[in-house]
Amino acid sequence: MKIHGSHALPAGAARAYNLLQDPEVLASCMPGCEKLVKVADGTYEMKMKMVLAAVSGQFDGKVRITDPDPPHSFKLVVEGTGRIGFMKGEGLLRITPGGEQCTVQYDGDVHVGGTIAAVGQRLIDSTSKLMIKRFFDKLCERAAAASAP
Amino acid sequence: MIAQNFDYLTPVSLAEAFDLLNDPGAKVMAGGMSLIPMMKLRLAAPERVVDLRHVPGLNKIQQDGAMLRIGAMTTHHELESTPLVRAACPLLAQAAAAIGDVQVRNVGTIGGSIAHADPSADYPAALQALEAEIRIAHRGGERTVLAKDFFQDTFTTALEPNELIVEISVPLEAKCTGASYQKMLQPASGFAIVGIAARVSMDGGKVSMVRVGVTGLGGSSYRAANVEALLVGSEGSAADIGKAAAVVAEGIDANSDIHASAEYRAHLARVYTARALSAAIARAEAQ
Amino acid sequence: MATTITKLDTLVGRKIKRKEDPRLITGTATYVDDIQMPGMYHACIVRSPHAAAHIRGIETKAALELPGVVAVYTGADVKDVGPVPCGASLPGLRVPHHHILAQDRVYYVGHPVAVVVARDRYIARDAVDLIEVDFDPTDAVADPEKALAEGAPAVHPQWPDNIAFNYHQENGEVDKVFAEAEVVVKQRITSQRLIPCSMETRGVVADYRSGEKALTIYSSSQIPHLMRSLVAGMLGIPENKLRVVAPEVGGGFGCKLNVYAEEALMGFIAIRTGKPVKWIESRREHMQATIHGRGHVDYYEIAARRDGVITGIKLKLIQDLGSYHQLLTPVIPTLSVLMMPGLYRCKTVRADIVGVFTNCVPTDAYRGAGRPEATHGIERMVDILAAELKMDPVEIRLKNFIHSDEFPYATGTGLMYDSGDYTKPLKTALEMANYNELRAEQTKARAAGRYMGIGLSTYGEICAIGPSPATPAGGWESATVRVEPSGTVTVLTGIKPQGQGEETTFSQIAADELGVGFDDVVVMHGDTSVVQYGIGTFGSRATAIGGTAMYLAIQELKTKIKRFGAMLLDSDDVSYANGRCTCNKSGKSVSLAEIAGAAHRAMKLPANTEPGLVASNFWEPPNFTFPFGAHIVVTEIDKDTGAIEIRRYIAVDDCGKVINPLIVAGQVQGGVVQGLGQALYEHGIYDDSGQLLTGEFMDYAIPKASMSPNIEMASTETPTPVNPLRVKGVGEAATIGCSPAVVNSVVDALSPLGVRHLDMPLTSEKIWKVLQGGRA
């Protein structure tokens, strides 16, 4: 499944880029992320618990940041495996500066497998959009909070 | 297709239900038409299922002044078949009749359905168009939330943990008002690919009130205020309807899946908005 | 003095309610899951979530520690069990070794990897979640054309081209005919993967008696005897120590014409643990791990004269086989080739099949098995040719039909069509539809900007499969008919109904032949320790072949009945009718019950006659039968949404002599609805990584009653000379006739837009895109 979209962040490009590389920030913004541990440069191990409606599932996974081009763009690879299925997402994040603000554009591909792929086709699109939205909403809060005097 | 072990609890009062729901491993169940399949697929694995069916007073349908009050545990079948609902709020009866199949309608409830907030469920469109009030109880209190504030996103509502929907209130349909719910159903599941609920009042040959609720198109149901603004005050001609319906999907990030692309969904939303508005106006004028 | 024997009303040909139905509709039938045994274990299978992966390890400790878990078996435990059998023997066929549990790799989503045995099914299911399989996913390929492309991932590493077989068949001067053709039309036509969705999923109970060294397997199967032979081989036990029982079977549609890993696996567990064990397939497993049907990409070319006479047919058929061969996987597309000329006289044909491995569950027989694909192809191509030549689709068919005086007719594909009168059902259907008026209405509708379509298909099919030389495991059928001492009649048939109603039709035939009451006949089937060896129910064969075996056994039995009658009546001139043996001279008679009593009491025996009243017959048919028919579908397209409305559905089927019109009607209705499923809704979709996206009824759309049109039905009867009952078969006919009629109708509706072909399923969105000016 292709995903793409853009979100505005109340932060300059350089700071937005750094926020997006900060494991603590990522962990606090990724919906359900319980743990994000750096295991190598640009590679993190992740534990997350997805809770949506009655669905809940634990995922163990990896987050990798590749092709860094600060403060313009980087590639984000997220992989997760759990009892209810597995997913792999790969996307290019591009940051367009706009003074105090910036816009984060993402363009990528998500592959979903296992039970969620077999029985949840109807809901994968709207659910992933919701997750991305929650991520950026939280990220905005973080960016705003950090920039507050 | 076997769920994980769970305790099955049947409180006999709201107070007892709230006690049981304090447990973070508990999940409330109304009709169970969404929860049980998810448990059988092991997408959901609550430790305790708190079944509300023995809580008294949650399935009443009664007229209260200009409002129709519907208990949260009222089944879809009761809503589609009760003469009071069919006469006083035909839109809700139509939406109920459009849900799933007979077996689902016999067991599924309006409170359960809206608490679940499936982005393609039928009720939300009707409740948006009806500006329904959703009465929510928690231990020691209650609050009322409007449909437009209740449905927030995919499977996401204003409901807090430890809160329960107890009642849904909709206005009795006024004179010279017509309503229609129109959906294209997804042939596998029967869920709406898009569903449009329209209510229109006519006064002196002009549209004096119009409400449009949309389901299935985006992450959540919504009221299409832009459509309403274009139509109100017009004569409600085919051209007026077409112009208004054309904007229903504007600004909505439409869903896309193996059953319908975003582009097709947006198109269907426009077509079904026009159809629902036409039918509603025809009904309003027939009165 | 000769007595006139008045013939009572016969049952054959009458609408008689099915004797099976009361138990089915009151929930009192016995299916596999109804079998309970003391101390029975329950099995649950761990399946691969990946389409292609290496298995690096399997951790079973946590599962084994769960109280109630008895055992966990993995590939290593069962590596010596024989492979899941493939019954096909095409030249050069590559057959991957199909272990009953994956060894070091998995090849499709749903591939069984391990099995948990526990004291109840709930514990077994919980334990499945405790098993950790360390998969190392590799690239997969799920589309047969992509699998053929250079550099595609190899499904089986030993065969990097993913080709399981090539098959070629040719008749006549194909190149010359095409070179000289006045017109040639070409089209790529797909027949998408379908999931059988029998109402009862599969299920197995295995019970081993160690003292007797005897294994019993209860399985929801269409072929209990073949299963006995094959599973005995897999488990290495003598065939006569294995009993297979197929109890009530809740639908099969071909998906239970198979031997799966699970039958041998349950047998293995029962032997290993010494306890009975049950496995019931969940719906999700059914979608993932039971065979799928269809899976064709066909490239057709038709050569013709300008007057519409078809002179040549070419077909390149790409068959998506999936990852393994199940029992008949590679055979199915060859049936398409046999049927590719349809009802038409053209004998110049060339077919090339490429059987392709993909990382999907295997395809195999599904209602029609190869013939729907072929019929869909030829019936679409004939319409495409008609459009090219601006001819009416009726006219072009009439021009190419084999004439009724040309039978038996040898086709270019090596078949001998038994009998036919193809214009008869077509004319009946046209009259029912009021075809000329419909066309006039269509002209008006078009002028008004509406999209109304009239589509027809004139289909033929291969039934009564089949003569033994044409089948992998014998194409005959068996019957034993007994008159019990009380005079009631027991029929033991080698067929295995799954809803077709042969307990009723066979009772009708037997009751007529023996002059007993309908309720005095009991038809038994499905238990290899009760019934003599038989072949089973598939390929619309049960009545034509199994019914004939019974009929012939009854004829032999009647000879013996008459011998006892003659003895009791002390006459050498007797006749038998209406359940009585009558002396033609004196008019005195004895009843069948009296004769049966005498035959079993055996106080006195006729000369050279054994006691008892029983006869058996194993009947080898001399040919297939070839039913046919005409379906007409009237559609109207909602031009705003692309939704298709079936305004009328007319089905005229000729299945030879009709035994029970009610059952024929039921088969036609069910067949049409299943055909509509393929035409409009159903599609087993795998994504590029081999994930099955339609893994539940939430996403896989089978037609519901509310989505089914009223079907206007009629029958014509053209008897077959192949069997004495003159019946042809009807189990698959309507499914075969349906999909091309629907697609032809929709293409006809959209033809003003220049539409020539659309692939199934015809979803509303696909049609809408066409209406938008794009091509689906």
CSV table of C-alpha atoms in Angstrom, one decimal, chain B residues 2 9 12 74 88 96 106 122 125 153 156 164 196-197 200 205 219 228 244 248 280:
chain,number,residue,atom,x,y,z
B,2,ILE,CA,-11.4,-19.7,18.9
B,9,LEU,CA,-19.2,-11.0,33.4
B,12,VAL,CA,-27.1,-6.2,36.5
B,74,THR,CA,-31.7,-1.2,21.5
B,88,ALA,CA,-41.0,9.7,14.2
B,96,ALA,CA,-30.8,0.4,11.0
B,106,ASN,CA,-31.2,-9.1,15.7
B,122,ASP,CA,-24.2,3.0,8.9
B,125,ALA,CA,-24.2,9.1,8.9
B,153,ASP,CA,-11.6,9.4,13.9
B,156,THR,CA,-12.0,6.8,17.9
B,164,LEU,CA,-20.7,4.0,28.8
B,196,ILE,CA,-25.2,9.3,2.9
B,197,ALA,CA,-27.9,10.4,5.3
B,200,VAL,CA,-34.4,18.3,4.3
B,205,GLY,CA,-40.9,25.9,-2.1
B,219,GLY,CA,-11.5,8.0,8.6
B,228,GLU,CA,-25.7,22.1,3.5
B,244,ALA,CA,-24.3,21.1,-3.5
B,248,VAL,CA,-19.3,16.6,-0.3
B,280,ALA,CA,-35.3,13.5,1.1
